[in-house]
Coordinates of C-alpha atoms in Angstrom, one line a residue:
M1 CA 84.4 86.3 101.1
D2 CA 82.0 83.8 102.6
T3 CA 82.5 83.7 106.4
A4 CA 82.4 79.9 106.2
N5 CA 85.7 80.0 104.3
R6 CA 87.5 82.3 106.8
I7 CA 89.1 81.7 110.1
A8 CA 86.9 82.8 113.0
I9 CA 88.9 84.9 115.5
G10 CA 87.5 86.2 118.8
I11 CA 88.5 89.8 119.8
L12 CA 88.0 90.6 123.5
G13 CA 88.6 93.9 125.2
P14 CA 87.5 97.6 125.7
E15 CA 85.7 99.2 122.8
A16 CA 88.5 101.5 121.6
L17 CA 91.0 98.6 121.4
V18 CA 88.6 96.2 119.8
N19 CA 87.8 98.7 117.1
K20 CA 91.5 99.3 116.5
V21 CA 92.1 95.5 116.1
L22 CA 89.0 95.2 113.8
H23 CA 90.5 98.0 111.6
V24 CA 93.8 96.1 111.2
I25 CA 92.0 92.9 110.4
T26 CA 89.8 94.6 107.8
S27 CA 92.8 96.2 106.1
S28 CA 95.4 93.5 106.3
F29 CA 94.0 90.0 107.2
P30 CA 91.3 88.9 104.7
S31 CA 91.7 85.3 106.0
F32 CA 90.1 86.3 109.4
H33 CA 86.4 86.5 110.2
P34 CA 86.4 88.6 113.5
V35 CA 83.9 88.0 116.2
A36 CA 84.2 90.8 118.8
R37 CA 83.1 91.2 122.4
I38 CA 83.5 94.4 124.3
C39 CA 83.9 93.8 128.0
S40 CA 85.5 95.0 131.3
V41 CA 87.9 93.0 133.4
E42 CA 85.0 91.7 135.5
E43 CA 83.2 90.5 132.4
A44 CA 86.2 89.0 130.7
S45 CA 85.8 85.3 131.7
A46 CA 82.2 85.0 130.8
A47 CA 82.8 86.8 127.5
A48 CA 85.7 84.5 126.7
E49 CA 83.7 81.4 127.4
Q50 CA 81.0 82.5 125.0
L51 CA 83.5 83.5 122.3
L52 CA 85.5 80.2 122.5
R53 CA 82.4 78.3 121.4
E54 CA 82.3 80.3 118.1
V55 CA 86.0 80.8 117.1
E56 CA 89.2 78.9 116.4
V57 CA 91.5 81.4 118.1
L58 CA 91.1 84.1 120.7
L59 CA 92.9 87.5 120.8
I60 CA 92.8 89.5 124.1
T61 CA 93.7 93.2 123.9
G62 CA 95.7 93.6 127.1
P63 CA 97.6 91.7 129.8
T64 CA 95.1 92.3 132.7
L65 CA 92.2 90.8 130.7
Y66 CA 94.5 88.0 129.5
R67 CA 95.5 87.1 133.1
R68 CA 91.8 87.0 134.2
V69 CA 90.8 84.7 131.3
K70 CA 93.8 82.4 131.7
E71 CA 93.1 82.0 135.5
Q72 CA 89.3 81.3 135.1
V73 CA 88.8 79.7 131.6
I74 CA 90.3 76.4 130.5
T75 CA 90.4 75.9 126.7
P76 CA 92.5 73.8 124.2
L77 CA 92.2 76.6 121.7
P78 CA 95.2 79.1 121.2
V79 CA 94.8 82.4 123.1
H80 CA 96.9 85.4 122.3
V81 CA 97.4 88.8 124.0
I82 CA 98.6 92.1 122.6
P83 CA 101.7 92.8 124.7
L84 CA 102.9 96.1 126.2
T85 CA 105.7 97.5 124.1
D86 CA 108.0 100.5 124.1
T87 CA 106.5 101.8 120.9
G88 CA 103.1 102.3 122.6
L89 CA 104.7 104.0 125.6
I90 CA 106.8 106.3 123.4
S91 CA 103.8 107.2 121.2
A92 CA 101.7 108.0 124.3
L93 CA 104.5 110.1 125.8
Y94 CA 104.8 112.1 122.6
R95 CA 101.0 112.8 122.4
L96 CA 101.0 113.9 126.1
K97 CA 103.9 116.3 125.6
S98 CA 102.5 117.7 122.3
E99 CA 99.1 118.4 123.8
H100 CA 100.1 119.9 127.2
W101 CA 103.7 121.2 127.2
H102 CA 105.9 123.0 124.7
S103 CA 108.9 122.8 127.0
P104 CA 108.5 119.5 129.1
S105 CA 111.9 119.6 130.8
G106 CA 111.5 118.9 134.6
I107 CA 108.1 117.2 134.2
V108 CA 107.5 113.9 136.0
F109 CA 105.1 111.3 134.6
S110 CA 103.4 108.6 136.7
V111 CA 103.2 105.4 134.7
D112 CA 101.7 101.9 135.4
S113 CA 102.2 98.4 134.1
F114 CA 105.9 98.8 133.2
T115 CA 108.7 97.9 135.6
S116 CA 111.4 100.4 136.6
S117 CA 114.1 98.5 134.6
A118 CA 111.9 98.5 131.5
I119 CA 111.2 102.2 131.8
G120 CA 115.0 102.8 132.3
R121 CA 115.8 101.0 129.1
I122 CA 113.1 102.6 127.0
V123 CA 113.7 106.2 128.1
A124 CA 117.5 105.8 127.6
E125 CA 116.8 105.1 124.0
I126 CA 114.8 108.3 123.5
G127 CA 117.0 110.6 125.5
E128 CA 114.7 111.0 128.6
K129 CA 115.8 110.6 132.2
P130 CA 114.5 107.7 134.4
A131 CA 113.9 110.2 137.2
S132 CA 111.2 111.8 135.0
F133 CA 109.0 108.7 135.6
L134 CA 107.2 107.7 138.8
V135 CA 106.6 104.0 138.3
Y136 CA 103.8 102.0 140.0
D137 CA 105.3 99.4 142.1
G138 CA 102.3 97.6 143.6
Q139 CA 100.9 94.2 142.9
P140 CA 101.5 92.7 139.5
Y141 CA 97.9 92.8 138.2
P142 CA 96.1 95.6 140.1
Q143 CA 92.4 96.6 139.8
A144 CA 91.5 99.7 137.9
D145 CA 90.5 101.5 141.2
E146 CA 94.0 101.0 142.6
L147 CA 95.7 102.4 139.5
V148 CA 93.4 105.5 139.5
K149 CA 94.3 106.0 143.2
F150 CA 98.0 105.8 142.4
H151 CA 98.0 108.3 139.6
A152 CA 95.6 110.7 141.4
E153 CA 97.6 110.7 144.6
A154 CA 100.9 111.3 142.7
Y155 CA 99.3 114.2 140.7
R156 CA 97.6 115.9 143.7
G157 CA 100.6 115.4 145.9
G158 CA 102.8 117.1 143.4
S159 CA 104.9 114.0 142.7
S160 CA 103.9 114.0 139.0
Q161 CA 102.3 116.4 136.5
A162 CA 100.7 113.8 134.2
A163 CA 99.8 110.1 134.0
L164 CA 100.5 107.4 131.5
T165 CA 98.3 104.3 131.9
T166 CA 97.7 101.1 129.9
E167 CA 94.1 100.7 131.1
S168 CA 91.3 102.5 129.3
E169 CA 89.1 102.5 132.4
V170 CA 91.9 104.3 134.3
A171 CA 92.5 106.8 131.6
E172 CA 88.7 107.7 131.4
A173 CA 88.5 108.1 135.2
L174 CA 91.6 110.3 135.4
T175 CA 90.4 112.5 132.5
R176 CA 87.0 112.9 134.3
D177 CA 88.9 114.1 137.4
G178 CA 90.8 116.7 135.3
I179 CA 94.2 115.0 135.6
P180 CA 96.4 115.2 132.4
C181 CA 96.5 111.6 131.1
E182 CA 97.4 109.6 128.1
W183 CA 96.3 106.0 127.4
I184 CA 99.2 103.7 126.3
K185 CA 97.6 101.9 123.3
P186 CA 99.3 99.3 121.1
T187 CA 100.3 100.5 117.7
D188 CA 99.0 99.0 114.5
Q189 CA 102.3 97.2 114.1
N190 CA 102.0 95.6 117.5
I191 CA 98.5 94.3 116.6
T192 CA 99.7 93.1 113.2
V193 CA 102.5 91.0 114.8
V194 CA 100.1 89.3 117.2
L195 CA 97.5 88.7 114.5
E196 CA 100.2 87.0 112.4
R197 CA 101.0 84.7 115.3
A198 CA 97.3 84.0 115.9
L199 CA 96.9 83.2 112.2
L200 CA 99.7 80.7 112.2
S201 CA 98.5 79.0 115.3
T202 CA 95.2 77.8 113.9
E203 CA 94.5 74.4 112.3
T204 CA 92.7 75.9 109.3
R205 CA 95.7 78.2 108.7
R206 CA 98.2 75.4 108.8
S207 CA 96.3 73.4 106.2
K208 CA 95.9 76.5 104.0
E209 CA 99.6 77.3 104.2
A210 CA 100.3 74.1 102.3
Q211 CA 97.4 74.5 99.8
I212 CA 98.5 74.4 96.2
L213 CA 98.1 77.7 94.3
V214 CA 97.9 78.0 90.6
G215 CA 99.0 81.2 88.9
M216 CA 98.6 82.4 85.2
L217 CA 100.8 85.2 83.8
N218 CA 100.1 87.1 80.7
V219 CA 102.4 89.8 79.2
D220 CA 100.2 92.8 78.2
D221 CA 100.5 94.0 74.6
F222 CA 103.0 91.3 73.8
G223 CA 102.2 91.1 70.1
K224 CA 102.6 94.8 69.7
R225 CA 105.9 94.8 71.4
L226 CA 107.2 92.0 69.1
Q227 CA 106.2 94.0 66.1
L228 CA 108.6 96.8 67.3
K229 CA 111.6 94.5 67.3
G230 CA 113.9 94.9 64.3
S231 CA 115.0 91.3 63.8
E232 CA 114.3 87.7 64.8
H233 CA 117.3 87.8 67.1
D234 CA 115.9 90.9 68.9
I235 CA 112.6 89.0 69.3
Q236 CA 114.3 85.9 70.7
R237 CA 116.4 88.0 73.1
F238 CA 113.2 89.8 74.2
K239 CA 111.4 86.5 75.0
L240 CA 114.5 85.2 76.8
D241 CA 114.6 88.3 79.0
I242 CA 111.0 87.8 80.0
H243 CA 111.4 84.1 80.6
R244 CA 114.5 84.7 82.8
K245 CA 112.7 87.3 85.0
L246 CA 109.7 85.0 85.5
I247 CA 112.0 82.0 86.3
D248 CA 113.8 84.1 89.0
Y249 CA 110.4 85.2 90.4
V250 CA 108.9 81.7 90.6
E251 CA 112.1 80.3 92.0
S252 CA 111.8 82.9 94.9
L253 CA 108.3 81.4 95.5
D254 CA 109.7 77.8 95.6
G255 CA 107.4 77.2 92.7
Y256 CA 107.3 75.6 89.3
L257 CA 107.0 77.5 86.0
T258 CA 106.0 76.4 82.6
H259 CA 105.6 78.3 79.3
L260 CA 102.1 77.8 77.7
G261 CA 103.2 79.5 74.5
A262 CA 103.3 83.0 73.1
D263 CA 102.6 85.5 76.0
E264 CA 101.2 83.1 78.6
Y265 CA 102.9 81.3 81.5
L266 CA 101.6 78.9 84.3
F267 CA 103.2 78.5 87.7
F268 CA 102.5 76.6 90.9
T269 CA 103.4 77.4 94.5
T270 CA 101.8 77.2 97.9
R271 CA 99.3 79.6 99.3
G272 CA 101.4 80.5 102.4
I273 CA 104.5 81.4 100.4
F274 CA 102.5 83.6 98.0
E275 CA 100.7 85.3 100.8
R276 CA 104.0 86.2 102.5
E277 CA 105.6 87.3 99.1
T278 CA 102.6 89.6 98.4
V279 CA 102.5 91.0 102.0
G280 CA 99.0 89.6 102.6
Y281 CA 97.7 89.9 99.0
K282 CA 98.6 93.6 98.6
T283 CA 101.4 94.0 96.1
V284 CA 103.2 92.0 93.4
P285 CA 107.0 92.7 93.5
L286 CA 107.5 90.9 90.1
A287 CA 105.3 93.5 88.4
R288 CA 107.6 96.4 89.4
E289 CA 110.7 94.4 88.5
I290 CA 109.4 93.7 85.0
W291 CA 108.2 97.3 84.5
K292 CA 111.5 98.8 85.6
S293 CA 113.8 96.4 83.6
L294 CA 111.8 95.7 80.5
G295 CA 109.1 98.4 80.4
L296 CA 106.4 95.7 80.4
S297 CA 103.2 95.3 82.4
L298 CA 101.7 92.0 83.4
S299 CA 98.3 90.5 84.1
M300 CA 98.3 87.8 86.8
G301 CA 95.4 85.5 87.7
I302 CA 95.7 83.5 90.9
G303 CA 93.4 80.6 91.8
F304 CA 92.8 78.9 95.1
G305 CA 90.9 75.6 95.1
R306 CA 90.1 72.3 96.9
S307 CA 91.8 70.5 94.0
A308 CA 94.5 71.4 91.4
N309 CA 91.8 71.4 88.7
E310 CA 89.6 73.8 90.6
A311 CA 92.6 76.1 91.4
G312 CA 93.5 76.1 87.7
T313 CA 90.0 77.0 86.6
H314 CA 89.9 79.8 89.2
A315 CA 93.3 81.1 87.9
R316 CA 91.9 81.3 84.4
L317 CA 88.8 83.2 85.7
A318 CA 91.1 85.6 87.6
L319 CA 93.2 86.2 84.5
R320 CA 90.1 87.0 82.4
R321 CA 89.1 89.5 85.1
C322 CA 92.5 91.1 84.8
K323 CA 92.1 91.5 81.0
E324 CA 88.7 93.0 81.4
A325 CA 90.2 95.5 83.8
G326 CA 92.7 96.6 81.1
G327 CA 95.7 94.6 82.3
N328 CA 98.6 95.6 84.6
T329 CA 96.8 94.1 87.5
C330 CA 96.3 90.9 89.6
F331 CA 93.2 89.3 90.8
I332 CA 92.7 86.2 93.0
V333 CA 89.7 83.9 92.8
R334 CA 89.1 81.9 96.1
E335 CA 87.6 78.5 96.6
D336 CA 84.1 80.0 96.7
K337 CA 84.7 82.0 93.5
T338 CA 84.8 85.3 95.4
L339 CA 87.5 87.8 94.4
I340 CA 90.5 89.5 96.0
G341 CA 91.9 92.4 94.1
P342 CA 93.1 94.2 92.3
L343 CA 96.6 93.8 93.9
E344 CA 99.0 96.7 93.5
M345 CA 101.2 96.1 90.4
A346 CA 103.6 98.3 88.5
D347 CA 102.9 102.0 88.7
S348 CA 104.1 104.4 86.0
L349 CA 105.6 106.8 88.5
S350 CA 102.9 108.8 90.1
R351 CA 105.3 111.4 91.4
D352 CA 105.2 114.9 89.8
L353 CA 107.1 114.7 86.5
S354 CA 105.7 117.8 84.9
V355 CA 107.7 120.3 82.9
T356 CA 107.1 123.9 83.9
D357 CA 109.6 125.7 81.6
P358 CA 107.3 127.7 79.2
E359 CA 110.0 128.1 76.6
L360 CA 110.7 124.4 76.5
L361 CA 106.9 123.5 76.4
K362 CA 106.4 125.9 73.4
K363 CA 109.4 124.4 71.6
A364 CA 108.1 120.9 72.2
E365 CA 104.7 121.9 70.9
D366 CA 106.1 123.5 67.8
A367 CA 108.1 120.3 67.1
G368 CA 104.9 118.2 67.1
M369 CA 105.5 116.6 70.6
T370 CA 102.2 116.1 72.2
S371 CA 101.7 116.2 76.0
A372 CA 101.1 112.4 76.0
Y373 CA 104.5 111.8 74.2
L374 CA 106.2 114.2 76.6
S375 CA 104.7 112.5 79.6
R376 CA 105.8 109.1 78.4
L377 CA 109.4 110.2 77.8
L378 CA 109.6 111.9 81.2
T379 CA 108.3 108.8 82.9
T380 CA 110.8 106.5 81.1
V381 CA 113.8 108.8 81.8
A382 CA 112.9 109.1 85.5
R383 CA 112.6 105.3 85.7
T384 CA 115.7 104.4 83.8
S385 CA 118.0 107.5 84.2
K386 CA 118.8 107.0 80.4
L387 CA 118.7 109.7 77.8
D388 CA 120.0 107.6 74.8
Y389 CA 117.6 105.3 73.0
E390 CA 117.3 103.4 69.7
V391 CA 114.3 104.1 67.4
H392 CA 112.7 100.8 68.3
D393 CA 112.9 101.6 72.0
L394 CA 111.4 105.1 71.4
A395 CA 108.6 103.5 69.3
A396 CA 107.7 101.2 72.2
I397 CA 107.7 104.0 74.7
L398 CA 105.5 106.2 72.6
G399 CA 103.2 103.4 71.5
I400 CA 103.5 104.1 67.7
T401 CA 105.2 102.4 64.7
V402 CA 108.9 102.7 63.9
R403 CA 108.0 104.6 60.7
S404 CA 106.0 107.2 62.6
T405 CA 108.8 107.5 65.2
H406 CA 111.4 108.2 62.5
R407 CA 109.2 111.0 61.2
L408 CA 108.8 112.5 64.7
L409 CA 112.6 112.2 65.4
L410 CA 113.4 114.2 62.2
Q411 CA 111.0 117.0 63.4
W412 CA 112.5 117.0 66.9
M413 CA 116.0 117.2 65.5
D414 CA 115.0 120.2 63.3
H415 CA 113.8 121.9 66.5
D416 CA 117.0 121.0 68.5
L417 CA 115.1 118.8 71.0
I418 CA 117.2 115.7 70.3
T419 CA 120.6 114.9 68.8
I420 CA 122.3 111.8 67.4
A421 CA 124.5 110.4 70.2
G422 CA 126.2 107.7 68.1
S423 CA 125.4 104.2 66.8
V424 CA 125.3 100.6 68.0
K425 CA 126.9 97.9 65.9
V426 CA 124.7 94.8 65.1
P427 CA 125.9 91.4 63.8
K428 CA 124.2 92.0 60.5
G429 CA 123.1 95.1 58.7
R430 CA 123.7 98.7 59.3
P431 CA 124.5 100.1 62.7
K432 CA 121.6 101.4 64.7
Q433 CA 121.5 105.1 65.6
L434 CA 121.2 106.2 69.2
F435 CA 119.1 109.3 69.8
H436 CA 119.9 111.6 72.7
L437 CA 117.0 113.4 74.5
S438 CA 119.0 116.5 75.0
F439 CA 115.9 118.6 75.9
L440 CA 115.4 116.6 79.1
E441 CA 119.0 116.9 80.4
N442 CA 118.1 119.7 82.9
V443 CA 114.6 118.6 83.7

């Protein structure tokens, strides 16, 4: 995506934390264009002043740096900090114990930047004892040298056996001195939460939240599926089932849906709602729902634009890209015609569904059941937990005509792979037989 169309966010902090934030932005926040500055506490103010001339929002990686910037830099732009949380402390404690002690009972850890009450609450949740932690109780925002001195004196005086610190400079100094130490770093989830707040605080973001989005939906292999229906009533019911699912989905987006005819639908919603629904343009819940309930896959083209006309044109381009990719996917075309995607759609159960019984495999092969047919039946049974199917359903699953399916079913019955489970009454005509996949009962 062109950086001119993304929100510039400044990242300020030590190298390891800046790289961690950049990784989260790259994987989860396509709307951001990060501008990073690596600095120490002493360099924080100057680095922040430089960054604030280039960005819309500033993210600082720790409370000490944040305090220095807020004291010395005045700016109308939003400034956010990654907070200290219990998850970071617990993670660091786990790493420290795993690396140095198999039986850590009786060990005391020196820890900075957390209050005694906070430590008491956190350790109670994980079954530790507050007495196992020697908490720094000096000035609120100490220099790195003071924290190094606190941990070193506690270790050398026998008051603690290891250090937990939130400052990278302190962790590096203690490690050089041979003192067991672990740096308390924020988790990816902590960073994600702060980035979401930063995103919502920008003017660009607020305008994009309300931007109109145009979506085009196409049902893959719709014509083939209609040919497998036995009557006009079956066809109409099938269309109604699809329409009902799409109405429910677009309603959840606070959107508007219209049927363009045959297998194509058009919907409108806002960019912010769609981004939240797809968890930052990662996955489309509708696709899984349609796949599980109706056995259908969808192609979805999404368009962003500076006008409704432009967004609609981009949605059509995105849908064409989906079809070129073979369907069952979603692409987004942005204002500058760059592409996001493919988004995760329905998957056909990637878990291991293989049959290993050699006797059953030989029996299936003798009955004319190919590995492709067997795989499709296994996938469908795993998804639906059903063993009884009408011939039209089996034809759709196998991807062949009803006549060919009838021929295969006779072969499979001759080899005792399936049985007739009964019949289903229909308003007109003969009852439809139900075929029971008995060979899959114990798989």
